[in-house]
CSV table of C-alpha atoms in Angstrom, one decimal:
chain,number,residue,atom,x,y,z
A,1,UNK,CA,-10.4,-9.1,-6.5
A,2,UNK,CA,-9.9,-5.6,-7.8
A,3,UNK,CA,-12.8,-3.2,-7.6
A,4,UNK,CA,-13.4,0.0,-9.6
A,5,UNK,CA,-14.4,3.0,-7.4
A,6,UNK,CA,-16.1,6.1,-8.9
A,7,UNK,CA,-16.8,9.2,-6.8
A,8,UNK,CA,-19.0,12.3,-7.4
A,9,UNK,CA,-19.4,15.2,-5.0
A,10,UNK,CA,-22.9,16.6,-4.3
A,11,UNK,CA,-24.4,19.5,-2.4
A,12,UNK,CA,-27.9,20.9,-1.7
A,13,UNK,CA,-29.6,23.4,0.6
A,14,UNK,CA,-32.2,22.3,3.2
A,15,UNK,CA,-35.7,23.7,2.9
A,16,UNK,CA,-35.4,24.9,6.5
A,17,UNK,CA,-32.4,25.7,8.6
A,18,UNK,CA,-31.8,23.2,11.3
A,19,UNK,CA,-30.8,24.9,14.6
A,20,UNK,CA,-29.5,22.7,17.5
A,21,UNK,CA,-27.3,23.1,20.5
A,22,UNK,CA,-24.5,21.5,18.3
A,23,UNK,CA,-24.7,24.1,15.6
A,24,UNK,CA,-26.6,25.4,12.6
A,25,UNK,CA,-27.2,23.3,9.5
A,26,UNK,CA,-28.3,25.0,6.2
A,27,UNK,CA,-26.5,22.9,3.6
A,28,UNK,CA,-25.5,19.3,3.0
A,29,UNK,CA,-22.5,18.2,0.9
A,30,UNK,CA,-20.8,14.9,0.5
A,31,UNK,CA,-20.0,12.3,-2.1
A,32,UNK,CA,-21.8,9.5,-4.0
A,33,UNK,CA,-19.9,6.3,-4.6
A,34,UNK,CA,-20.3,3.5,-7.2
A,35,UNK,CA,-18.2,0.4,-6.8
A,36,UNK,CA,-18.1,-2.1,-9.7
A,37,UNK,CA,-16.8,-5.6,-9.6
A,38,UNK,CA,-14.9,-7.3,-12.5
A,39,UNK,CA,-18.0,-9.4,-13.2
A,40,UNK,CA,-20.1,-6.3,-13.8
A,41,UNK,CA,-22.1,-6.0,-10.6
A,42,UNK,CA,-22.5,-2.5,-9.0
A,43,UNK,CA,-22.9,-1.3,-5.5
A,44,UNK,CA,-23.9,2.3,-4.5
A,45,UNK,CA,-22.9,4.3,-1.5
A,46,UNK,CA,-23.1,7.7,-0.1
A,47,UNK,CA,-20.6,9.6,2.1
A,48,UNK,CA,-22.8,12.2,3.8
A,49,UNK,CA,-21.3,13.8,6.9
A,50,UNK,CA,-23.5,16.1,8.9
A,51,UNK,CA,-21.0,18.8,10.0
A,52,UNK,CA,-17.9,20.4,8.5
A,53,UNK,CA,-15.3,18.7,10.8
A,54,UNK,CA,-16.4,15.2,9.7
A,55,UNK,CA,-16.5,16.3,6.0
A,56,UNK,CA,-12.9,17.4,6.1
A,57,UNK,CA,-11.9,14.0,7.6
A,58,UNK,CA,-13.8,12.1,4.9
A,59,UNK,CA,-12.3,14.3,2.1
A,60,UNK,CA,-8.8,13.4,3.4
A,61,UNK,CA,-9.4,9.7,3.3
A,62,UNK,CA,-11.3,9.7,0.0
A,63,UNK,CA,-8.3,11.2,-1.6
A,64,UNK,CA,-6.3,8.1,-0.5
A,65,UNK,CA,-8.6,5.7,-2.2
A,66,UNK,CA,-7.5,4.7,-5.7
A,67,UNK,CA,-9.8,4.3,-8.7
A,68,UNK,CA,-9.0,0.6,-8.6
A,69,UNK,CA,-8.6,-1.0,-5.3
A,70,UNK,CA,-8.7,-4.5,-3.7
A,71,UNK,CA,-11.6,-5.7,-1.6
A,72,UNK,CA,-9.2,-6.3,1.3
A,73,UNK,CA,-8.1,-2.7,1.2
A,74,UNK,CA,-11.6,-1.4,1.4
A,75,UNK,CA,-12.6,-3.8,4.2
A,76,UNK,CA,-9.6,-2.8,6.2
A,77,UNK,CA,-10.3,0.9,5.7
A,78,UNK,CA,-13.8,0.6,7.1
A,79,UNK,CA,-12.3,0.0,10.5
A,80,UNK,CA,-10.3,3.3,10.6
A,81,UNK,CA,-12.3,5.7,8.4
A,82,UNK,CA,-14.8,8.3,9.8
A,83,UNK,CA,-18.3,6.9,10.2
A,84,UNK,CA,-19.7,8.6,7.2
A,85,UNK,CA,-17.1,7.2,4.8
A,86,UNK,CA,-17.3,3.7,6.4
A,87,UNK,CA,-21.0,3.8,5.7
A,88,UNK,CA,-20.5,4.7,2.1
A,89,UNK,CA,-18.1,1.9,1.4
A,90,UNK,CA,-19.9,-0.6,3.5
A,91,UNK,CA,-23.2,0.2,1.8
A,92,UNK,CA,-21.7,-0.3,-1.7
A,93,UNK,CA,-20.1,-3.6,-0.7
A,94,UNK,CA,-23.3,-4.9,0.9
A,95,UNK,CA,-25.2,-4.2,-2.3
A,96,UNK,CA,-22.4,-5.6,-4.4
A,97,UNK,CA,-22.6,-8.8,-2.3
A,98,UNK,CA,-26.4,-9.0,-2.6
A,99,UNK,CA,-27.0,-8.6,1.1
A,100,UNK,CA,-29.6,-5.9,0.3
A,101,UNK,CA,-31.4,-4.5,-2.7
A,102,UNK,CA,-32.6,-6.0,-6.0
A,103,UNK,CA,-30.4,-9.1,-5.7
A,104,UNK,CA,-31.9,-9.8,-2.2
A,105,UNK,CA,-35.7,-9.2,-1.8
A,106,UNK,CA,-35.7,-5.6,-2.9
A,107,UNK,CA,-35.7,-2.4,-1.0
A,108,UNK,CA,-38.4,-2.0,1.7
A,109,UNK,CA,-40.5,1.2,2.0
A,110,UNK,CA,-40.3,3.2,5.2
A,111,UNK,CA,-43.3,3.5,7.5
A,112,UNK,CA,-44.8,6.9,8.4
A,113,UNK,CA,-42.1,9.2,9.8
A,114,UNK,CA,-42.1,11.3,12.9
A,115,UNK,CA,-42.5,15.0,12.1
A,116,UNK,CA,-39.5,17.2,12.9
A,117,UNK,CA,-40.9,20.5,14.1
A,118,UNK,CA,-39.3,23.8,12.9
A,119,UNK,CA,-37.6,26.1,15.4
A,120,UNK,CA,-39.7,29.2,14.8
A,121,UNK,CA,-43.1,30.6,15.2
A,122,UNK,CA,-44.6,28.2,12.7
A,123,UNK,CA,-44.0,25.2,15.1
A,124,UNK,CA,-47.5,25.3,16.6
A,125,UNK,CA,-49.0,26.0,13.2
A,126,UNK,CA,-47.1,22.9,11.9
A,127,UNK,CA,-48.7,20.7,14.6
A,128,UNK,CA,-52.2,22.0,13.8
A,129,UNK,CA,-51.7,21.4,10.1
A,130,UNK,CA,-50.5,17.9,10.6
A,131,UNK,CA,-53.3,17.0,13.0
A,132,UNK,CA,-55.9,18.3,10.5
A,133,UNK,CA,-54.8,15.9,7.8
A,134,UNK,CA,-57.6,13.4,7.4
A,135,UNK,CA,-55.3,10.5,6.5
A,136,UNK,CA,-53.6,10.8,9.9
A,137,UNK,CA,-56.6,11.2,12.2
A,138,UNK,CA,-56.9,7.5,12.9
A,139,UNK,CA,-53.2,6.8,13.3
A,140,UNK,CA,-50.8,7.6,16.1
A,141,UNK,CA,-48.7,10.7,15.2
A,142,UNK,CA,-45.2,11.3,16.5
A,143,UNK,CA,-43.6,14.8,16.7
A,144,UNK,CA,-40.0,15.6,17.4
A,145,UNK,CA,-39.1,18.9,19.1
A,146,UNK,CA,-35.6,20.2,19.7
A,147,UNK,CA,-34.9,22.1,22.9
A,148,UNK,CA,-31.9,23.6,24.8
A,149,UNK,CA,-32.0,26.5,22.3
A,150,UNK,CA,-34.1,29.1,24.1
A,151,UNK,CA,-34.4,29.7,27.8
A,152,UNK,CA,-36.0,27.0,30.0
A,153,UNK,CA,-38.9,29.3,30.9
A,154,UNK,CA,-39.7,30.0,27.3
A,155,UNK,CA,-39.4,26.3,26.2
A,156,UNK,CA,-41.5,25.1,29.2
A,157,UNK,CA,-44.3,27.5,28.2
A,158,UNK,CA,-44.0,26.1,24.6
A,159,UNK,CA,-44.1,22.6,25.9
A,160,UNK,CA,-47.5,23.2,27.6
A,161,UNK,CA,-48.8,24.7,24.4
A,162,UNK,CA,-47.7,21.7,22.4
A,163,UNK,CA,-49.2,19.3,24.9
A,164,UNK,CA,-52.5,21.1,24.8
A,165,UNK,CA,-52.7,20.3,21.1
A,166,UNK,CA,-51.7,16.7,21.1
A,167,UNK,CA,-54.3,13.9,21.2
A,168,UNK,CA,-54.0,11.1,23.7
A,169,UNK,CA,-52.5,8.7,21.1
A,170,UNK,CA,-49.9,11.1,19.9
A,171,UNK,CA,-46.2,10.8,20.8
A,172,UNK,CA,-43.7,13.5,21.6
A,173,UNK,CA,-39.9,13.1,21.3
A,174,UNK,CA,-37.9,15.9,22.9
A,175,UNK,CA,-34.3,16.3,21.7
A,176,UNK,CA,-31.8,18.3,23.7
A,177,UNK,CA,-28.8,17.5,21.5
A,178,UNK,CA,-26.6,17.2,24.6
A,179,UNK,CA,-27.4,20.8,25.5
A,180,UNK,CA,-28.6,20.5,29.1
A,181,UNK,CA,-26.7,20.2,32.4
A,182,UNK,CA,-27.9,17.9,35.2
A,183,UNK,CA,-29.9,20.6,36.9
A,184,UNK,CA,-31.7,21.6,33.7
A,185,UNK,CA,-32.3,18.0,32.7
A,186,UNK,CA,-33.8,17.2,36.1
A,187,UNK,CA,-36.3,20.1,35.7
A,188,UNK,CA,-37.5,18.5,32.4
A,189,UNK,CA,-37.7,15.1,34.1
A,190,UNK,CA,-39.8,16.5,36.9
A,191,UNK,CA,-42.3,18.0,34.4
A,192,UNK,CA,-42.4,15.0,32.1
A,193,UNK,CA,-42.3,12.2,34.7
A,194,UNK,CA,-46.0,11.4,34.3
A,195,UNK,CA,-46.6,12.5,30.7
A,196,UNK,CA,-47.8,9.4,28.9
A,197,UNK,CA,-47.4,11.0,25.5
A,198,UNK,CA,-43.6,11.4,26.0
A,199,UNK,CA,-41.8,8.8,23.9
A,200,UNK,CA,-38.4,9.8,25.2
A,201,UNK,CA,-36.0,12.6,26.1
A,202,UNK,CA,-33.2,12.4,23.5
A,203,UNK,CA,-29.6,12.9,24.6
A,204,UNK,CA,-30.4,15.3,27.4
A,205,UNK,CA,-26.9,15.5,28.8
A,206,UNK,CA,-23.3,15.9,27.6
A,207,UNK,CA,-22.4,12.9,25.4
A,208,UNK,CA,-19.8,11.7,28.0
A,209,UNK,CA,-22.0,12.1,31.1
A,210,UNK,CA,-22.8,8.4,31.3
A,211,UNK,CA,-23.5,8.5,35.0
A,212,UNK,CA,-26.0,11.3,34.6
A,213,UNK,CA,-27.7,9.7,31.6
A,214,UNK,CA,-28.1,6.4,33.5
A,215,UNK,CA,-29.6,8.2,36.5
A,216,UNK,CA,-32.0,10.2,34.4
A,217,UNK,CA,-33.1,7.0,32.5
A,218,UNK,CA,-34.4,5.6,35.8
A,219,UNK,CA,-36.9,8.4,35.9
A,220,UNK,CA,-38.1,8.9,32.3
A,221,UNK,CA,-37.4,7.3,29.0
A,222,UNK,CA,-34.0,8.4,27.7
A,223,UNK,CA,-32.7,7.9,24.1
A,224,UNK,CA,-29.0,8.1,23.3
A,225,UNK,CA,-27.7,9.7,20.2
A,226,UNK,CA,-24.4,11.6,20.4
A,227,UNK,CA,-23.2,9.3,23.2
A,228,UNK,CA,-23.3,6.3,20.8
A,229,UNK,CA,-20.6,7.9,18.7
A,230,UNK,CA,-18.3,8.8,21.6
A,231,UNK,CA,-18.6,5.3,23.0
A,232,UNK,CA,-19.7,2.9,20.3
A,233,UNK,CA,-19.9,0.0,22.8
A,234,UNK,CA,-23.1,1.6,24.1
A,235,UNK,CA,-24.8,0.3,21.0
A,236,UNK,CA,-24.6,-3.1,22.6
A,237,UNK,CA,-24.7,-2.0,26.3
A,238,UNK,CA,-27.5,0.6,26.4
A,239,UNK,CA,-30.8,-1.1,27.2
A,240,UNK,CA,-33.0,1.9,26.3
A,241,UNK,CA,-33.8,3.6,23.1
A,242,UNK,CA,-31.0,4.3,20.6
A,243,UNK,CA,-31.1,6.9,17.8
A,244,UNK,CA,-29.3,5.2,15.0
A,245,UNK,CA,-28.2,7.3,12.1
A,246,UNK,CA,-26.9,4.8,9.5
A,247,UNK,CA,-25.1,7.3,7.3
A,248,UNK,CA,-23.0,8.6,10.2
A,249,UNK,CA,-22.2,5.6,12.3
A,250,UNK,CA,-20.1,3.4,10.0
A,251,UNK,CA,-20.5,0.0,8.3
A,252,UNK,CA,-24.3,-0.4,7.8
A,253,UNK,CA,-24.0,-4.2,7.6
A,254,UNK,CA,-23.9,-4.3,11.4
A,255,UNK,CA,-27.2,-2.5,12.0
A,256,UNK,CA,-28.7,-4.4,9.0
A,257,UNK,CA,-27.9,-7.7,10.7
A,258,UNK,CA,-29.2,-6.5,14.1
A,259,UNK,CA,-32.6,-5.5,12.7
A,260,UNK,CA,-32.9,-8.7,10.6
A,261,UNK,CA,-32.4,-10.6,13.8
A,262,UNK,CA,-35.1,-8.6,15.6
A,263,UNK,CA,-33.0,-6.5,18.0
A,264,UNK,CA,-35.3,-3.9,19.7
A,265,UNK,CA,-35.1,-0.3,20.9
A,266,UNK,CA,-33.5,1.1,17.8
A,267,UNK,CA,-35.0,4.1,16.0
A,268,UNK,CA,-33.6,4.8,12.5
A,269,UNK,CA,-33.1,8.5,11.7
A,270,UNK,CA,-32.1,10.6,8.7
A,271,UNK,CA,-28.9,12.5,8.2
A,272,UNK,CA,-30.4,14.5,5.4
A,273,UNK,CA,-29.1,12.2,2.6
A,274,UNK,CA,-29.7,11.8,-1.1
A,275,UNK,CA,-31.8,9.1,-2.6
A,276,UNK,CA,-28.9,6.6,-2.5
A,277,UNK,CA,-28.5,6.8,1.2
A,278,UNK,CA,-32.2,7.2,1.7
A,279,UNK,CA,-32.8,3.7,0.3
A,280,UNK,CA,-30.8,2.4,3.3
A,281,UNK,CA,-32.6,4.6,5.8
A,282,UNK,CA,-36.0,3.5,4.5
A,283,UNK,CA,-35.1,-0.2,4.4
A,284,UNK,CA,-33.7,-0.3,7.9
A,285,UNK,CA,-36.7,1.7,9.2
A,286,UNK,CA,-39.0,-0.8,7.7
A,287,UNK,CA,-37.1,-3.7,9.3
A,288,UNK,CA,-37.3,-1.9,12.7
A,289,UNK,CA,-41.0,-1.5,12.2
A,290,UNK,CA,-41.3,-5.3,11.8
A,291,UNK,CA,-39.3,-5.9,15.0
A,292,UNK,CA,-40.3,-6.2,18.7
A,293,UNK,CA,-40.4,-2.4,19.4
A,294,UNK,CA,-41.8,-0.7,16.4
A,295,UNK,CA,-41.7,3.1,16.3
A,296,UNK,CA,-41.8,5.9,13.8
A,297,UNK,CA,-38.5,6.6,12.0
A,298,UNK,CA,-37.1,10.1,11.9
A,299,UNK,CA,-37.1,11.0,8.2
A,300,UNK,CA,-37.7,14.8,8.5
A,301,UNK,CA,-40.2,14.9,5.7
A,302,UNK,CA,-40.3,18.1,3.8
A,303,UNK,CA,-36.8,19.3,4.8
A,304,UNK,CA,-35.0,18.3,1.6
A,305,UNK,CA,-35.8,20.0,-1.8
A,306,UNK,CA,-37.6,18.3,-4.6
A,307,UNK,CA,-34.9,17.1,-7.0
A,308,UNK,CA,-33.8,14.0,-8.9
A,309,UNK,CA,-31.0,13.9,-6.3
A,310,UNK,CA,-33.5,12.3,-4.0
A,311,UNK,CA,-34.8,9.6,-6.4
A,312,UNK,CA,-34.9,6.0,-5.3
A,313,UNK,CA,-33.1,5.0,-8.5
A,314,UNK,CA,-29.4,5.4,-7.8
A,315,UNK,CA,-28.6,5.8,-11.5
A,316,UNK,CA,-30.9,8.8,-11.7
A,317,UNK,CA,-29.3,10.3,-8.6
A,318,UNK,CA,-25.9,9.7,-10.1
A,319,UNK,CA,-26.8,11.3,-13.4
A,320,UNK,CA,-28.4,14.3,-11.6
A,321,UNK,CA,-24.9,15.6,-10.7
């Protein structure tokens, strides 16, 4: 069966600059996909790499995809393409096949997101503002804080200021983005060992330091992120929390099936995508919330601009370009 593939590039600037140990992110750019079958059905996808290196790889492979291509060629390509491109094609094929979306039971709405804290002086003000919202007072609130950017002494002092503000039912995720060594990570573990509001320490060590990560996970909750991309088999092997970024990790039909079957300890996170990719993130987050280990997704509310590019209707997103 021959399929028609249309591609449109997109770009936008984040409301806030994201600073991590892996680099600085100010802008997002990628491609939207529309795949049409000969019988008139459409599937929508998004190729949304997070950093420049992955973007260059996706661009190279996208150029090799013809306007009309066989289903077999696309399925074969998913196994060798970069994760962001494999997601875009896999997502479009899944919708084309009715595995998700309007031909299934519709798109699910995401639960309340964790709040990604800014890396500046407004961090504490952001916490105070969120906690003052009446609609959130009777519900657990989850905050995500990125570390390994400033000195340990400065970040430790800030941690204590954060903890002073958090109610007993709040949750705190601390993300090091693989920016700590073992000695530094142990210092954090010693401080957080008995902190009941800690949900997890995310990717504290180098993505290939599997021995160190396993050792640390015996002391405090550890969630893997970058390690899952270096060693994809960890998505089946790691028994603790996994930060799953659908738009970066490849064919989304795999995670969709896992969550529909009730696999636990997955947290669905944004890659700062348009409305086309966001439908997937919301749907998968809602499935996770219905599973055995519900937790707030990481959607970074307020970090993307207000624009038709983030509409839940894929045609409006497509026409916005």
